[in-house]
CSV table of C-alpha atoms in Angstrom, one decimal:
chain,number,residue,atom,x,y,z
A,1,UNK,CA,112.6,55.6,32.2
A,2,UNK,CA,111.0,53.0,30.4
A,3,UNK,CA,108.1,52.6,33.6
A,4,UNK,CA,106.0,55.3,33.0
A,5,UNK,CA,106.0,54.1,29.4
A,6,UNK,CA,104.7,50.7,30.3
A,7,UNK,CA,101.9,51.8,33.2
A,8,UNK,CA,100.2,54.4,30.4
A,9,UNK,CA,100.6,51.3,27.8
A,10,UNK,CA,98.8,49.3,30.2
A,11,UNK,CA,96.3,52.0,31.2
A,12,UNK,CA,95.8,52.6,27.1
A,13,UNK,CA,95.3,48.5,26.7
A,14,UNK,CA,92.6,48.3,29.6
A,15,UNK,CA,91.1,51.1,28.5
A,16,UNK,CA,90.8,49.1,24.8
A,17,UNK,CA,90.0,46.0,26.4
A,18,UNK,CA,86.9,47.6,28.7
A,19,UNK,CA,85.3,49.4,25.0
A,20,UNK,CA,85.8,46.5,23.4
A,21,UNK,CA,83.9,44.3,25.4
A,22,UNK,CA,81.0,46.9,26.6
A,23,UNK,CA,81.5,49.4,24.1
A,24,UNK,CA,81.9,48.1,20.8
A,25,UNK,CA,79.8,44.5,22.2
A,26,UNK,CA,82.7,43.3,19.6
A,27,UNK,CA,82.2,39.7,21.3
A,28,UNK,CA,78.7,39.1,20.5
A,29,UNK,CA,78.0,37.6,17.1
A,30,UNK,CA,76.0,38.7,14.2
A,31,UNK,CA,72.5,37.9,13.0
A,32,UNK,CA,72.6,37.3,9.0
A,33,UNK,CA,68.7,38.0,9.3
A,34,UNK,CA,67.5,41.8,8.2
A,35,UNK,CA,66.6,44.0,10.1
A,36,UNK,CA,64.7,47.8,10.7
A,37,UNK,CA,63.2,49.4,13.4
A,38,UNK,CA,62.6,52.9,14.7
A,39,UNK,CA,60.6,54.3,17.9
A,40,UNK,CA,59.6,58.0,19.2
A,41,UNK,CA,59.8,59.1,22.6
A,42,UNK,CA,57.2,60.9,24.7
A,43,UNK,CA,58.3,63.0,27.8
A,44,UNK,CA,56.0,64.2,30.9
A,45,UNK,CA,55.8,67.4,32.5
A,46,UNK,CA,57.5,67.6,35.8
A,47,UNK,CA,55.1,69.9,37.7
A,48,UNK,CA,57.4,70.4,40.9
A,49,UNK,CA,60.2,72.5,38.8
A,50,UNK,CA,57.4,75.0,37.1
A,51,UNK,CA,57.6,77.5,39.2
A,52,UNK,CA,61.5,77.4,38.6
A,53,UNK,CA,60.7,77.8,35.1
A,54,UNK,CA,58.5,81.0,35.4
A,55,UNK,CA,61.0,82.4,37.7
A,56,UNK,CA,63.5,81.7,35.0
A,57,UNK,CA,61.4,83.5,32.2
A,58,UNK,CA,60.4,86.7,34.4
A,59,UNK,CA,64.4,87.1,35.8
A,60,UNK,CA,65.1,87.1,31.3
A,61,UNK,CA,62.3,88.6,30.0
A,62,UNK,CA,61.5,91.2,33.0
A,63,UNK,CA,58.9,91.4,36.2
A,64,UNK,CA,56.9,93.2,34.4
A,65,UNK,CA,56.0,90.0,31.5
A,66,UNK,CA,52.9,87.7,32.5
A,67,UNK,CA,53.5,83.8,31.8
A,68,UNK,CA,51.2,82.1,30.8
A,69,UNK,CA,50.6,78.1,30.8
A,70,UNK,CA,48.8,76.2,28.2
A,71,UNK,CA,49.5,71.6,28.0
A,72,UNK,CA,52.4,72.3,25.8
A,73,UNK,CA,54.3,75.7,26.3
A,74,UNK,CA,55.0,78.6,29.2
A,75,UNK,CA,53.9,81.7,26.8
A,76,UNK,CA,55.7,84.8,27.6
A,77,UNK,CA,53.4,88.2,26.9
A,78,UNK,CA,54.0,91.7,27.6
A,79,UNK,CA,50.8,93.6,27.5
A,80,UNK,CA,49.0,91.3,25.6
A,81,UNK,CA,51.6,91.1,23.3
A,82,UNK,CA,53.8,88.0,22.4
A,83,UNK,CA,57.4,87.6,23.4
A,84,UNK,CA,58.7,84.4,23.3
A,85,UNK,CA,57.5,80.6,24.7
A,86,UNK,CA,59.1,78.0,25.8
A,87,UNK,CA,58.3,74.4,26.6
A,88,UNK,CA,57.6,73.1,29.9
A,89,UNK,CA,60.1,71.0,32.2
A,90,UNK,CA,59.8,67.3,31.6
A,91,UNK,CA,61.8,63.9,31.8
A,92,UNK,CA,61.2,60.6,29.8
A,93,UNK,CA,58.5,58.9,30.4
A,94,UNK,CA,57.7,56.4,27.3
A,95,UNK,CA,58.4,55.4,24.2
A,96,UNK,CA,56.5,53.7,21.3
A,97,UNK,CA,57.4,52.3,18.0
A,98,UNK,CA,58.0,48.9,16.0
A,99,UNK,CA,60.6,46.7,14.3
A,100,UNK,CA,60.2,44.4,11.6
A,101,UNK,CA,62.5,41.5,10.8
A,102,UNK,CA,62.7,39.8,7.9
A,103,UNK,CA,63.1,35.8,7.9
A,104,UNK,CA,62.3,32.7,5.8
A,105,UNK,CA,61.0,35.9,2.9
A,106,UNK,CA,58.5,37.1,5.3
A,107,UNK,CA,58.3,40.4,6.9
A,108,UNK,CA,56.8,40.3,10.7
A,109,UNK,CA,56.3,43.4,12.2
A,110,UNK,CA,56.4,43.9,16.0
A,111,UNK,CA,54.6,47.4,17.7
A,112,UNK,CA,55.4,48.1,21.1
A,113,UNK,CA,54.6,50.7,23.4
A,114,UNK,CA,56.9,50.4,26.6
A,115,UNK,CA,57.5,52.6,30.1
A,116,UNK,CA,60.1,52.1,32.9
A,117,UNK,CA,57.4,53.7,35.5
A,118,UNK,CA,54.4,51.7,34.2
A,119,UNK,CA,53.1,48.5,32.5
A,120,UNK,CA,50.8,48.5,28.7
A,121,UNK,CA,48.9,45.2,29.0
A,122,UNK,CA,47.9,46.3,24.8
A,123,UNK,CA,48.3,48.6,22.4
A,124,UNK,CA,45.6,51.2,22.3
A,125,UNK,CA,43.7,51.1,18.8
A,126,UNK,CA,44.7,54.9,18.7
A,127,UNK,CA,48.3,54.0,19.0
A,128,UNK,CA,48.6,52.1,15.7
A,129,UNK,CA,47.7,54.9,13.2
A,130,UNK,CA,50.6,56.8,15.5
A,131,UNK,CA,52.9,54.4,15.0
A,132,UNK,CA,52.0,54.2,11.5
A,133,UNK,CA,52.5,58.0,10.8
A,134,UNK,CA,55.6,59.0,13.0
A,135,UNK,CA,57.2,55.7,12.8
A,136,UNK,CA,56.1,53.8,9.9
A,137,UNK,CA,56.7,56.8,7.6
A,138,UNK,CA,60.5,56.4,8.0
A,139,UNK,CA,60.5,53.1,6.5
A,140,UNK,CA,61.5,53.4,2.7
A,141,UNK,CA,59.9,51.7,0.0
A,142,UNK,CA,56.6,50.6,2.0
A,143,UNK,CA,54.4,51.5,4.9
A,144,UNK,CA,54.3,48.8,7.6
A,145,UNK,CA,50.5,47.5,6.6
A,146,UNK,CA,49.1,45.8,9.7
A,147,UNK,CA,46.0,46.1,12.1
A,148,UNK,CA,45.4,45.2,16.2
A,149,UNK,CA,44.4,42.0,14.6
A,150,UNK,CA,47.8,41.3,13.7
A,151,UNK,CA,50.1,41.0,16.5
A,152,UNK,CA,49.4,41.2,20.4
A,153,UNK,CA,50.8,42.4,23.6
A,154,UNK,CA,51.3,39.3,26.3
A,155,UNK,CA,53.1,38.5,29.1
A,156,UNK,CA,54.5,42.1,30.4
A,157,UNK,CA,56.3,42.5,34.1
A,158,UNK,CA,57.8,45.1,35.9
A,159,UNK,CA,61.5,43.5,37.4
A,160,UNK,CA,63.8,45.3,39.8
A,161,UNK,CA,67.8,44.7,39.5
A,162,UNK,CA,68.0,42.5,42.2
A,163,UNK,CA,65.2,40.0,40.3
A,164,UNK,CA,67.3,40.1,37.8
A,165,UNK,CA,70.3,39.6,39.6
A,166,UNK,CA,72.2,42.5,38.8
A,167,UNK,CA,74.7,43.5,41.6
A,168,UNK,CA,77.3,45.5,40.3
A,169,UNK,CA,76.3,46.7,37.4
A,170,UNK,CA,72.7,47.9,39.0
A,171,UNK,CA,75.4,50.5,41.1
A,172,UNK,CA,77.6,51.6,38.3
A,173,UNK,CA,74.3,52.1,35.9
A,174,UNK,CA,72.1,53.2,38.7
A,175,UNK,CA,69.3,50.6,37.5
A,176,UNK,CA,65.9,51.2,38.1
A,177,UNK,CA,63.1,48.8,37.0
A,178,UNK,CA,63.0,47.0,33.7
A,179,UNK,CA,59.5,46.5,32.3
A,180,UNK,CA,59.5,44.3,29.8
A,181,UNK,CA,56.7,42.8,27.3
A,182,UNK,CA,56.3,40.2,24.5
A,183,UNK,CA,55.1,41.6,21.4
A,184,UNK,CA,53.6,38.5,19.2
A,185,UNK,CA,53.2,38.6,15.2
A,186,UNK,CA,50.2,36.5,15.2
A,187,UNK,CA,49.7,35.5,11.1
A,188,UNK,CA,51.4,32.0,10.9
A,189,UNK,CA,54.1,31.5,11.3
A,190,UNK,CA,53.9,33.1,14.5
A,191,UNK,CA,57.0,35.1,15.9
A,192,UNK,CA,57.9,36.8,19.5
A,193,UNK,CA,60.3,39.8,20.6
A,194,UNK,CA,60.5,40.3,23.9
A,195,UNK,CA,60.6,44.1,24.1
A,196,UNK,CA,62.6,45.5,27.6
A,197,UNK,CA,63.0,48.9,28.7
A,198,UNK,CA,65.0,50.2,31.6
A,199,UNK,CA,66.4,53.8,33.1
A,200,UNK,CA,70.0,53.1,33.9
A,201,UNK,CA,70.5,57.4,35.6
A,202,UNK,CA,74.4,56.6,36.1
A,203,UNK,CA,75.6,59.5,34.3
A,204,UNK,CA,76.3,60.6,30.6
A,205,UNK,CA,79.1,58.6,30.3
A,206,UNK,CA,76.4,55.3,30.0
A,207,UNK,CA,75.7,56.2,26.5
A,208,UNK,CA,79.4,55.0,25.8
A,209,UNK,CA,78.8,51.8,27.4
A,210,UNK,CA,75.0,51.5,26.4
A,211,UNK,CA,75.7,48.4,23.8
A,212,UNK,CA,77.3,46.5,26.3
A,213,UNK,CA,75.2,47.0,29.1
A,214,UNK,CA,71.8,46.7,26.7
A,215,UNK,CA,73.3,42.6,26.2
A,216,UNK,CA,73.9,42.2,29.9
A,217,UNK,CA,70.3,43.1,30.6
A,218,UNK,CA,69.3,41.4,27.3
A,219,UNK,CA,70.5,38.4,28.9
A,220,UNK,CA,69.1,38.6,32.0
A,221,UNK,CA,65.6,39.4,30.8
A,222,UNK,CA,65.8,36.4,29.2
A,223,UNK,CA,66.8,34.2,31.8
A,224,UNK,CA,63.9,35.8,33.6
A,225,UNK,CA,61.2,35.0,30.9
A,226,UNK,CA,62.5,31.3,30.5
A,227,UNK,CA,61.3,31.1,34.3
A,228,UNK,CA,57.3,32.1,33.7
A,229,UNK,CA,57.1,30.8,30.2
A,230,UNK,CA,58.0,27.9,28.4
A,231,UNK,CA,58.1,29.7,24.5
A,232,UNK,CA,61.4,31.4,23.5
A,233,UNK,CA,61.1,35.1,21.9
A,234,UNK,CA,62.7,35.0,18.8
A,235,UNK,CA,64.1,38.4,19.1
A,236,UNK,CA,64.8,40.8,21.7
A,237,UNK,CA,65.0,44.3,22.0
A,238,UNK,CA,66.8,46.3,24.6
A,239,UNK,CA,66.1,50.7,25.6
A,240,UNK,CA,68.1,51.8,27.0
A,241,UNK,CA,67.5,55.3,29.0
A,242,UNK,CA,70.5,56.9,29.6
A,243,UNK,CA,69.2,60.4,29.6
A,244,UNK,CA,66.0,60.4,31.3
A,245,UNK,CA,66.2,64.4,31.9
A,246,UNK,CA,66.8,64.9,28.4
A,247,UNK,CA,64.7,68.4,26.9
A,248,UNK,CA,62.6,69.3,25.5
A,249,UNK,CA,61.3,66.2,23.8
A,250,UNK,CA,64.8,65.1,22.4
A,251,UNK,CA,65.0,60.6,22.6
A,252,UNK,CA,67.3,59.9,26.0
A,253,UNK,CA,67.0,56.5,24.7
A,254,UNK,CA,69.7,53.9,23.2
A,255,UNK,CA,68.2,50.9,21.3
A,256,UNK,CA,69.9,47.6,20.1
A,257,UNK,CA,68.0,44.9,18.7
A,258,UNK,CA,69.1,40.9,18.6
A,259,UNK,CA,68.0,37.2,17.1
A,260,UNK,CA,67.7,34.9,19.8
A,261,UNK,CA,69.1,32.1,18.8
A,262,UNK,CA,67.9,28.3,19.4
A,263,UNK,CA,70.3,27.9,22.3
A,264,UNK,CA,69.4,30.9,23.5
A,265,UNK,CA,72.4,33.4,22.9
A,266,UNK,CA,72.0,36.0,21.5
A,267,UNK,CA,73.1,37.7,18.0
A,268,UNK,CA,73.1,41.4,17.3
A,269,UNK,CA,71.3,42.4,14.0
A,270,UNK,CA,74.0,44.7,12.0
A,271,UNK,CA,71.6,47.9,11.8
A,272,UNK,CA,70.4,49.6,15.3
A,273,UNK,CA,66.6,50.2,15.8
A,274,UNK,CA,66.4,54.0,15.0
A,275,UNK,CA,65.6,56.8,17.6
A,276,UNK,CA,63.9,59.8,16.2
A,277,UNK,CA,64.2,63.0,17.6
A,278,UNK,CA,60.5,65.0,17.9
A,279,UNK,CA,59.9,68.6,18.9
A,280,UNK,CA,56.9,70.7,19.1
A,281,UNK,CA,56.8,73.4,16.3
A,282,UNK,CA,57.3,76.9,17.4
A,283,UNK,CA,54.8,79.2,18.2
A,284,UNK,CA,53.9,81.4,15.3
A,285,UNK,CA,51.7,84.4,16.5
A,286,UNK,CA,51.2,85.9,13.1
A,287,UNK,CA,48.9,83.1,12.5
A,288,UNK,CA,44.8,83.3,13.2
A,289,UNK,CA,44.9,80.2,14.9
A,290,UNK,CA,47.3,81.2,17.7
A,291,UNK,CA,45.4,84.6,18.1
A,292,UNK,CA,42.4,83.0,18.3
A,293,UNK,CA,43.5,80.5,20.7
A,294,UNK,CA,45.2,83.8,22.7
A,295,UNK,CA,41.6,85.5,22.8
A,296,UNK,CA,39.7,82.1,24.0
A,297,UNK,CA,42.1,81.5,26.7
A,298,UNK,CA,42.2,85.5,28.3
A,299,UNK,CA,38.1,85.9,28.3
């Protein structure tokens, strides 16, 4: 009687127990220091499932509609005339953003711009009015003021699980690389966050875990910077892509952010960098400039 009780209480406790520890991260102390950060995402068109797409759009809109493809949108016309668009097929492929942190009463603010598939050696000087406006804008009460003499990009890798020693979680996550970078605030005192991102394609069910597996990579990331350089970061931050087919240009990403600590541990800052969503505005043929944008691309 009392048996089928005790194996669902048990079931119910491990359950508890696994959140807990890789859910909630409730193990991992607290950084007293302040804390804001926020990043965008960029996606990239996957050419292979287009003609999926178009198929797609004729087999709703009839055989009879012509579809037409411009760098941001499939536009549907009957014709000549507008029916509908839609955005082309696409998967993660970056993201870009910055975190400040506030210690000692100064504010130090770290850009990065970071890809699982590829390695930025710098920031472009185009990327830091970008930042400024999609990211910097969010940041009440100031706009991050800062130039590419302020802060630099050094020391960036590309590391596969096994580098990193990652066994078992690199098969329940379904790892791919981690690129990670140190972004330095270079006015005195100078600071360091190493920046990491990685695809982790293990399922939706990752996001759950995300916190906890974002400080098992934190940690290893670390233990593979103290191997090719001799400075500490004094911050980390951890993406997380769990949704790397996420559409149309929705984040995919989770982010967590942490003070490393003298003895290197590490110590989770109370508020999470912030993820904001972006989407391309909708196609509005009443205006001139889509008309005349129609009539340059059909001569």
């Amino acid at each position: 009687m009392y048996r089928p009780l005790l194996f669902a209480a048990l079931v119910v406790g491990c359950a508890t127990a696994v959140y807990l520890e890789y859910g909630a991260d409730f193990r991992t102390p607290r950084s007293s220091l302040p804390m804001r950060g926020a990043l965008v995402t960029h996606n990239k068109p996957v050419t292979e499932r287009f003609a999926g797409a178009v198929a797609a759009l004729k087999a709703k809109y009839g055989s009879d509609v012509e579809v037409r493809q411009t760098p941001s949108y499939f536009i549907v016309q009957r014709n000549g005339q507008y029916v509908a668009s839609q955005t082309p097929p696409s998967v993660f492929h970056e993201a870009l953003g910055m975190t400040q942190v506030r210690a000692d009463g100064v504010i130090r603010t770290f850009p990065f711009h970071v890809s699982p598939y590829e390695l930025h050696h710098s920031i472009l000087p185009r990327v830091v009015p970008m930042l400024k406006m999609s990211v910097g804008r969010v940041f009440e009460g100031d706009n991050p003021d800062f130039g590419l003499d302020d802060f630099s990009i050094e020391q960036c890798r590309m590391l596969s699980p096994a580098e990193l020693g990652l066994g078992l979680e690199r098969r329940l996550l379904r790892l791919g690389n981690s690129a990670i970078c140190t972004s330095v605030w270079k006015r005195p005192p100078v600071r360091r966050m190493l920046v990491g991102i990685v695809v982790a394609d293990g399922g939706s069910w990752v996001r759950l875990f995300a916190r906890g597996a974002c400080r098992i990579l934190s940690n290893a990331w670390l233990k593979s910077n103290r191997r090719t350089s001799a400075t500490q970061p004094d911050y980390l931050e951890c993406l997380l892509v769990d949704r790397p087919d996420n559409q149309p240009f929705g984040s995919g990403v989770s982010a967590f952010a942490y003070e490393v600590r003298k003895d290197g541990s590490l110590a989770t800052f109370w508020q999470d960098p912030g993820v904001l969503r972006t989407a391309p505005l909708p196609i509005n043929p009443n205006l001139p400039t889509f008309r005349r944008a129609e009539d340059r691309d059909t001569r």
